[in-house]
Amino acid sequence: YPYINSGSYGIEMTFFNNKMLYFYPYYENNDNSKPRTCILQFSNSTDLDTLKTLQNQDWLPNRDCLYNGKVILDNVDWMAPNEHSIATFDGDTIIPIGDTIISDITNACVFNNELYGCGILANGKHSVVKRTPSGWISMFQIQGGLSSLGGLTVYNNRLYVYGSFSETEDSNNFGHCIVAYNGTTWDKLGGGTTNTFGTAYEQILDVAKCNGKLYVCGKYTHAGSMPVNTLLTWDDNEWCSIGSNLDSIGVIQRIECLNDTIFFFFFFKR
């Protein structure tokens, strides 16, 4: 396998066709003019083989996103041509599916059998976009110098969009840090999450579905008007703060659900 003692700049895994695919982009001989992506596949704990090494490609799989039976890939090179910002991978061939309105896509998911993504448009706006037969269209844009979109997920037949955006920072922004879309209208989810220290300190970092609820983590002090901790749940009706002592450990950065149990990691406070 390619030697990458240094020069690697990101790894990601995804499960596809009963095998675990392991992607790692790297620079050949630490030369940033020679980007490569090596894709390894594991069919069991002892079977490991190199599926392929891509020349001049910088792809990582989207988090557990399959569309029409193919893995969705993001281009980690933000300077890649617009058409190469997102692609499909069938286990053999990578096919770019971006277009000229998209500059960069950082997350994607399937909702109502349609592919949605969030990222940056060619005009610099942060936006949720949807793929249509005639190309990508913008569905939800945010504005403001501190605004960004972090990710998408589907929960109880609605598309949830989260990140760092606030009506306080820009009146054109709809909602605070998280909103939901039912295919027709957007919902502010009881006012979303805010931070008494200002918009620079409010952000939802990750979400996970577990035990029929949507778990949320990030930087905020309130959900709606309710004081909360760094870990919340949303049950499609109201927010609930989890754990009275979680704030003492710091901000939770990432959460996952396994066997009906929530796992998370965080930066410790000192």
mmCIF file of N, CA and C in Angstrom, residues 33-121:
data_model
loop_
_atom_site.group_PDB
_atom_site.id
_atom_site.type_symbol
_atom_site.label_atom_id
_atom_site.label_comp_id
_atom_site.label_asym_id
_atom_site.label_seq_id
_atom_site.Cartn_x
_atom_site.Cartn_y
_atom_site.Cartn_z
ATOM 1 N N SER A 33 1.418 18.854 -5.321
ATOM 2 C CA SER A 33 0.970 18.903 -6.709
ATOM 3 C C SER A 33 0.572 17.520 -7.212
ATOM 4 N N LYS A 34 0.721 16.489 -6.321
ATOM 5 C CA LYS A 34 0.395 15.118 -6.708
ATOM 6 C C LYS A 34 -0.593 14.497 -5.721
ATOM 7 N N PRO A 35 -1.835 14.985 -5.694
ATOM 8 C CA PRO A 35 -2.833 14.395 -4.791
ATOM 9 C C PRO A 35 -3.254 13.013 -5.263
ATOM 10 N N ARG A 36 -3.398 12.107 -4.339
ATOM 11 C CA ARG A 36 -3.845 10.751 -4.631
ATOM 12 C C ARG A 36 -4.906 10.360 -3.593
ATOM 13 N N THR A 37 -5.750 9.421 -3.952
ATOM 14 C CA THR A 37 -6.662 8.820 -2.980
ATOM 15 C C THR A 37 -6.548 7.313 -3.104
ATOM 16 N N CYS A 38 -6.187 6.652 -2.009
ATOM 17 C CA CYS A 38 -6.123 5.191 -1.972
ATOM 18 C C CYS A 38 -7.407 4.675 -1.327
ATOM 19 N N ILE A 39 -8.029 3.686 -1.945
ATOM 20 C CA ILE A 39 -9.242 3.077 -1.408
ATOM 21 C C ILE A 39 -8.945 1.619 -1.077
ATOM 22 N N LEU A 40 -9.018 1.282 0.208
ATOM 23 C CA LEU A 40 -8.847 -0.095 0.654
ATOM 24 C C LEU A 40 -10.220 -0.679 0.956
ATOM 25 N N GLN A 41 -10.356 -1.994 0.804
ATOM 26 C CA GLN A 41 -11.610 -2.641 1.178
ATOM 27 C C GLN A 41 -11.333 -3.841 2.077
ATOM 28 N N PHE A 42 -12.188 -3.977 3.081
ATOM 29 C CA PHE A 42 -12.111 -5.064 4.047
ATOM 30 C C PHE A 42 -13.394 -5.881 3.918
ATOM 31 N N SER A 43 -13.278 -7.164 3.598
ATOM 32 C CA SER A 43 -14.460 -8.019 3.596
ATOM 33 C C SER A 43 -14.609 -8.758 4.915
ATOM 34 N N ASN A 44 -13.507 -8.888 5.667
ATOM 35 C CA ASN A 44 -13.551 -9.384 7.044
ATOM 36 C C ASN A 44 -12.276 -8.907 7.730
ATOM 37 N N SER A 45 -12.038 -9.370 8.943
ATOM 38 C CA SER A 45 -10.929 -8.828 9.715
ATOM 39 C C SER A 45 -9.562 -9.173 9.145
ATOM 40 N N THR A 46 -9.492 -10.179 8.281
ATOM 41 C CA THR A 46 -8.185 -10.581 7.754
ATOM 42 C C THR A 46 -8.028 -10.302 6.264
ATOM 43 N N ASP A 47 -9.125 -10.039 5.575
ATOM 44 C CA ASP A 47 -9.083 -9.841 4.128
ATOM 45 C C ASP A 47 -8.969 -8.346 3.827
ATOM 46 N N LEU A 48 -7.815 -7.938 3.349
ATOM 47 C CA LEU A 48 -7.574 -6.539 3.035
ATOM 48 C C LEU A 48 -6.931 -6.455 1.663
ATOM 49 N N ASP A 49 -7.496 -5.628 0.806
ATOM 50 C CA ASP A 49 -6.867 -5.442 -0.489
ATOM 51 C C ASP A 49 -7.103 -4.015 -0.965
ATOM 52 N N THR A 50 -6.217 -3.571 -1.841
ATOM 53 C CA THR A 50 -6.336 -2.230 -2.400
ATOM 54 C C THR A 50 -7.316 -2.266 -3.560
ATOM 55 N N LEU A 51 -8.433 -1.557 -3.386
ATOM 56 C CA LEU A 51 -9.422 -1.510 -4.455
ATOM 57 C C LEU A 51 -8.885 -0.703 -5.625
ATOM 58 N N LYS A 52 -8.324 0.472 -5.316
ATOM 59 C CA LYS A 52 -7.705 1.274 -6.364
ATOM 60 C C LYS A 52 -6.984 2.455 -5.735
ATOM 61 N N THR A 53 -6.065 3.009 -6.480
ATOM 62 C CA THR A 53 -5.446 4.272 -6.119
ATOM 63 C C THR A 53 -5.757 5.267 -7.224
ATOM 64 N N LEU A 54 -6.393 6.364 -6.855
ATOM 65 C CA LEU A 54 -6.832 7.355 -7.826
ATOM 66 C C LEU A 54 -5.765 8.421 -8.009
ATOM 67 N N GLN A 55 -5.456 8.726 -9.234
ATOM 68 C CA GLN A 55 -4.463 9.752 -9.541
ATOM 69 C C GLN A 55 -5.146 11.113 -9.641
ATOM 70 N N ASN A 56 -4.534 12.122 -8.991
ATOM 71 C CA ASN A 56 -5.043 13.492 -9.065
ATOM 72 C C ASN A 56 -6.504 13.598 -8.627
ATOM 73 N N GLN A 57 -6.846 12.850 -7.600
ATOM 74 C CA GLN A 57 -8.208 12.871 -7.068
ATOM 75 C C GLN A 57 -8.150 13.034 -5.560
ATOM 76 N N ASP A 58 -9.116 13.731 -4.991
ATOM 77 C CA ASP A 58 -9.145 14.021 -3.562
ATOM 78 C C ASP A 58 -10.531 13.715 -2.989
ATOM 79 N N TRP A 59 -10.949 12.475 -3.034
ATOM 80 C CA TRP A 59 -12.316 12.138 -2.640
ATOM 81 C C TRP A 59 -12.378 11.464 -1.273
ATOM 82 N N LEU A 60 -13.412 11.810 -0.500
ATOM 83 C CA LEU A 60 -13.755 11.103 0.720
ATOM 84 C C LEU A 60 -15.249 10.800 0.694
ATOM 85 N N PRO A 61 -15.662 9.647 1.231
ATOM 86 C CA PRO A 61 -17.094 9.306 1.208
ATOM 87 C C PRO A 61 -17.882 10.150 2.192
ATOM 88 N N ASN A 62 -19.116 10.454 1.810
ATOM 89 C CA ASN A 62 -20.026 11.132 2.705
ATOM 90 C C ASN A 62 -20.422 10.186 3.813
ATOM 91 N N ARG A 63 -20.759 10.710 4.943
ATOM 92 C CA ARG A 63 -21.069 9.912 6.125
ATOM 93 C C ARG A 63 -22.337 9.083 5.907
ATOM 94 N N ASP A 64 -22.158 7.788 5.634
ATOM 95 C CA ASP A 64 -23.270 6.848 5.509
ATOM 96 C C ASP A 64 -24.322 7.305 4.507
ATOM 97 N N CYS A 65 -23.892 7.843 3.370
ATOM 98 C CA CYS A 65 -24.840 8.335 2.366
ATOM 99 C C CYS A 65 -24.747 7.496 1.099
ATOM 100 N N LEU A 66 -25.846 6.779 0.783
ATOM 101 C CA LEU A 66 -25.981 6.038 -0.468
ATOM 102 C C LEU A 66 -27.118 6.647 -1.274
ATOM 103 N N TYR A 67 -26.900 6.800 -2.575
ATOM 104 C CA TYR A 67 -27.904 7.387 -3.459
ATOM 105 C C TYR A 67 -27.972 6.540 -4.723
ATOM 106 N N ASN A 68 -29.148 5.971 -4.994
ATOM 107 C CA ASN A 68 -29.334 5.072 -6.138
ATOM 108 C C ASN A 68 -28.304 3.944 -6.131
ATOM 109 N N GLY A 69 -28.022 3.410 -4.928
ATOM 110 C CA GLY A 69 -27.124 2.280 -4.802
ATOM 111 C C GLY A 69 -25.654 2.618 -4.923
ATOM 112 N N LYS A 70 -25.308 3.902 -4.845
ATOM 113 C CA LYS A 70 -23.912 4.314 -4.980
ATOM 114 C C LYS A 70 -23.499 5.160 -3.782
ATOM 115 N N VAL A 71 -22.202 5.119 -3.478
ATOM 116 C CA VAL A 71 -21.647 5.936 -2.404
ATOM 117 C C VAL A 71 -21.492 7.371 -2.902
ATOM 118 N N ILE A 72 -21.886 8.327 -2.049
ATOM 119 C CA ILE A 72 -21.683 9.733 -2.381
ATOM 120 C C ILE A 72 -20.324 10.171 -1.840
ATOM 121 N N LEU A 73 -19.534 10.812 -2.699
ATOM 122 C CA LEU A 73 -18.198 11.273 -2.333
ATOM 123 C C LEU A 73 -18.136 12.798 -2.349
ATOM 124 N N ASP A 74 -17.377 13.357 -1.417
ATOM 125 C CA ASP A 74 -17.079 14.792 -1.400
ATOM 126 C C ASP A 74 -15.645 14.993 -1.856
ATOM 127 N N ASN A 75 -15.402 16.078 -2.551
ATOM 128 C CA ASN A 75 -14.044 16.418 -2.951
ATOM 129 C C ASN A 75 -13.417 17.273 -1.859
ATOM 130 N N VAL A 76 -12.337 16.809 -1.252
ATOM 131 C CA VAL A 76 -11.715 17.540 -0.151
ATOM 132 C C VAL A 76 -10.843 18.693 -0.649
ATOM 133 N N ASP A 77 -10.670 18.797 -1.958
ATOM 134 C CA ASP A 77 -9.946 19.927 -2.539
ATOM 135 C C ASP A 77 -10.943 21.032 -2.841
ATOM 136 N N TRP A 78 -10.977 22.083 -1.994
ATOM 137 C CA TRP A 78 -11.975 23.133 -2.171
ATOM 138 C C TRP A 78 -11.750 23.943 -3.444
ATOM 139 N N MET A 79 -10.589 23.767 -4.095
ATOM 140 C CA MET A 79 -10.318 24.477 -5.340
ATOM 141 C C MET A 79 -10.649 23.635 -6.568
ATOM 142 N N ALA A 80 -11.239 22.455 -6.353
ATOM 143 C CA ALA A 80 -11.602 21.608 -7.485
ATOM 144 C C ALA A 80 -12.667 22.285 -8.337
ATOM 145 N N PRO A 81 -12.733 21.989 -9.641
ATOM 146 C CA PRO A 81 -13.796 22.562 -10.480
ATOM 147 C C PRO A 81 -15.168 22.237 -9.913
ATOM 148 N N ASN A 82 -16.129 23.139 -10.129
ATOM 149 C CA ASN A 82 -17.454 23.001 -9.546
ATOM 150 C C ASN A 82 -18.085 21.644 -9.811
ATOM 151 N N GLU A 83 -17.933 21.141 -11.033
ATOM 152 C CA GLU A 83 -18.542 19.866 -11.394
ATOM 153 C C GLU A 83 -17.964 18.710 -10.580
ATOM 154 N N HIS A 84 -16.768 18.922 -10.016
ATOM 155 C CA HIS A 84 -16.078 17.872 -9.262
ATOM 156 C C HIS A 84 -16.202 18.066 -7.752
ATOM 157 N N SER A 85 -17.199 18.821 -7.299
ATOM 158 C CA SER A 85 -17.384 19.035 -5.873
ATOM 159 C C SER A 85 -18.061 17.852 -5.198
ATOM 160 N N ILE A 86 -18.758 17.014 -5.972
ATOM 161 C CA ILE A 86 -19.478 15.859 -5.439
ATOM 162 C C ILE A 86 -19.535 14.797 -6.531
ATOM 163 N N ALA A 87 -19.556 13.523 -6.134
ATOM 164 C CA ALA A 87 -19.521 12.446 -7.116
ATOM 165 C C ALA A 87 -20.201 11.203 -6.560
ATOM 166 N N THR A 88 -20.477 10.248 -7.442
ATOM 167 C CA THR A 88 -20.953 8.928 -7.037
ATOM 168 C C THR A 88 -19.849 7.902 -7.278
ATOM 169 N N PHE A 89 -19.892 6.814 -6.495
ATOM 170 C CA PHE A 89 -18.895 5.745 -6.616
ATOM 171 C C PHE A 89 -19.616 4.412 -6.500
ATOM 172 N N ASP A 90 -19.514 3.566 -7.532
ATOM 173 C CA ASP A 90 -20.222 2.287 -7.551
ATOM 174 C C ASP A 90 -19.333 1.110 -7.169
ATOM 175 N N GLY A 91 -18.163 1.401 -6.603
ATOM 176 C CA GLY A 91 -17.198 0.360 -6.275
ATOM 177 C C GLY A 91 -16.129 0.201 -7.325
ATOM 178 N N ASP A 92 -16.324 0.875 -8.458
ATOM 179 C CA ASP A 92 -15.350 0.793 -9.543
ATOM 180 C C ASP A 92 -15.078 2.152 -10.169
ATOM 181 N N THR A 93 -16.134 2.912 -10.449
ATOM 182 C CA THR A 93 -15.995 4.159 -11.193
ATOM 183 C C THR A 93 -16.519 5.336 -10.392
ATOM 184 N N ILE A 94 -15.778 6.424 -10.406
ATOM 185 C CA ILE A 94 -16.213 7.680 -9.796
ATOM 186 C C ILE A 94 -16.757 8.593 -10.896
ATOM 187 N N ILE A 95 -17.985 9.066 -10.696
ATOM 188 C CA ILE A 95 -18.624 9.943 -11.678
ATOM 189 C C ILE A 95 -18.994 11.257 -10.999
ATOM 190 N N PRO A 96 -18.355 12.382 -11.336
ATOM 191 C CA PRO A 96 -18.726 13.681 -10.769
ATOM 192 C C PRO A 96 -20.155 14.051 -11.150
ATOM 193 N N ILE A 97 -20.906 14.615 -10.194
ATOM 194 C CA ILE A 97 -22.310 14.982 -10.459
ATOM 195 C C ILE A 97 -22.595 16.423 -10.028
ATOM 196 N N GLY A 98 -21.546 17.242 -9.799
ATOM 197 C CA GLY A 98 -21.763 18.636 -9.465
ATOM 198 C C GLY A 98 -22.106 19.449 -10.700
ATOM 199 N N ASP A 99 -22.313 20.743 -10.503
ATOM 200 C CA ASP A 99 -22.494 21.622 -11.655
ATOM 201 C C ASP A 99 -21.990 23.018 -11.303
ATOM 202 N N THR A 100 -22.263 23.979 -12.180
ATOM 203 C CA THR A 100 -21.614 25.282 -12.069
ATOM 204 C C THR A 100 -22.124 26.133 -10.914
ATOM 205 N N ILE A 101 -23.255 25.808 -10.296
ATOM 206 C CA ILE A 101 -23.746 26.641 -9.195
ATOM 207 C C ILE A 101 -23.055 26.281 -7.884
ATOM 208 N N ILE A 102 -22.362 25.122 -7.835
ATOM 209 C CA ILE A 102 -21.782 24.629 -6.586
ATOM 210 C C ILE A 102 -20.279 24.869 -6.569
ATOM 211 N N SER A 103 -19.797 25.460 -5.484
ATOM 212 C CA SER A 103 -18.357 25.593 -5.298
ATOM 213 C C SER A 103 -17.808 24.451 -4.453
ATOM 214 N N ASP A 104 -18.530 24.089 -3.378
ATOM 215 C CA ASP A 104 -18.038 23.051 -2.479
ATOM 216 C C ASP A 104 -19.217 22.440 -1.730
ATOM 217 N N ILE A 105 -19.242 21.116 -1.606
ATOM 218 C CA ILE A 105 -20.256 20.435 -0.812
ATOM 219 C C ILE A 105 -19.550 19.664 0.298
ATOM 220 N N THR A 106 -20.002 19.873 1.529
ATOM 221 C CA THR A 106 -19.351 19.261 2.681
ATOM 222 C C THR A 106 -20.164 18.147 3.309
ATOM 223 N N ASN A 107 -21.430 18.011 2.939
ATOM 224 C CA ASN A 107 -22.270 16.982 3.537
ATOM 225 C C ASN A 107 -23.447 16.731 2.617
ATOM 226 N N ALA A 108 -23.939 15.503 2.585
ATOM 227 C CA ALA A 108 -25.077 15.176 1.733
ATOM 228 C C ALA A 108 -25.906 14.082 2.376
ATOM 229 N N CYS A 109 -27.172 14.017 2.025
ATOM 230 C CA CYS A 109 -28.025 12.915 2.458
ATOM 231 C C CYS A 109 -29.214 12.808 1.518
ATOM 232 N N VAL A 110 -29.918 11.689 1.617
ATOM 233 C CA VAL A 110 -31.070 11.422 0.763
ATOM 234 C C VAL A 110 -32.341 11.634 1.567
ATOM 235 N N PHE A 111 -33.255 12.432 1.022
ATOM 236 C CA PHE A 111 -34.542 12.721 1.648
ATOM 237 C C PHE A 111 -35.621 12.620 0.583
ATOM 238 N N ASN A 112 -36.658 11.808 0.848
ATOM 239 C CA ASN A 112 -37.736 11.581 -0.135
ATOM 240 C C ASN A 112 -37.174 11.136 -1.478
ATOM 241 N N ASN A 113 -36.165 10.262 -1.429
ATOM 242 C CA ASN A 113 -35.528 9.702 -2.628
ATOM 243 C C ASN A 113 -34.820 10.747 -3.487
ATOM 244 N N GLU A 114 -34.535 11.908 -2.905
ATOM 245 C CA GLU A 114 -33.804 12.946 -3.622
ATOM 246 C C GLU A 114 -32.525 13.272 -2.851
ATOM 247 N N LEU A 115 -31.482 13.691 -3.587
ATOM 248 C CA LEU A 115 -30.186 13.962 -2.991
ATOM 249 C C LEU A 115 -30.072 15.445 -2.626
ATOM 250 N N TYR A 116 -29.788 15.691 -1.337
ATOM 251 C CA TYR A 116 -29.572 17.050 -0.839
ATOM 252 C C TYR A 116 -28.124 17.185 -0.370
ATOM 253 N N GLY A 117 -27.600 18.380 -0.429
ATOM 254 C CA GLY A 117 -26.257 18.640 0.070
ATOM 255 C C GLY A 117 -26.190 20.010 0.700
ATOM 256 N N CYS A 118 -25.179 20.235 1.511
ATOM 257 C CA CYS A 118 -24.953 21.576 2.051
ATOM 258 C C CYS A 118 -23.508 21.960 1.821
ATOM 259 N N GLY A 119 -23.311 23.211 1.530
ATOM 260 C CA GLY A 119 -21.972 23.686 1.241
ATOM 261 C C GLY A 119 -21.993 25.128 0.800
ATOM 262 N N ILE A 120 -21.156 25.439 -0.165
ATOM 263 C CA ILE A 120 -20.998 26.817 -0.623
ATOM 264 C C ILE A 120 -21.308 26.888 -2.115
ATOM 265 N N LEU A 121 -22.134 27.864 -2.492
ATOM 266 C CA LEU A 121 -22.453 28.089 -3.890
ATOM 267 C C LEU A 121 -21.309 28.825 -4.580
#
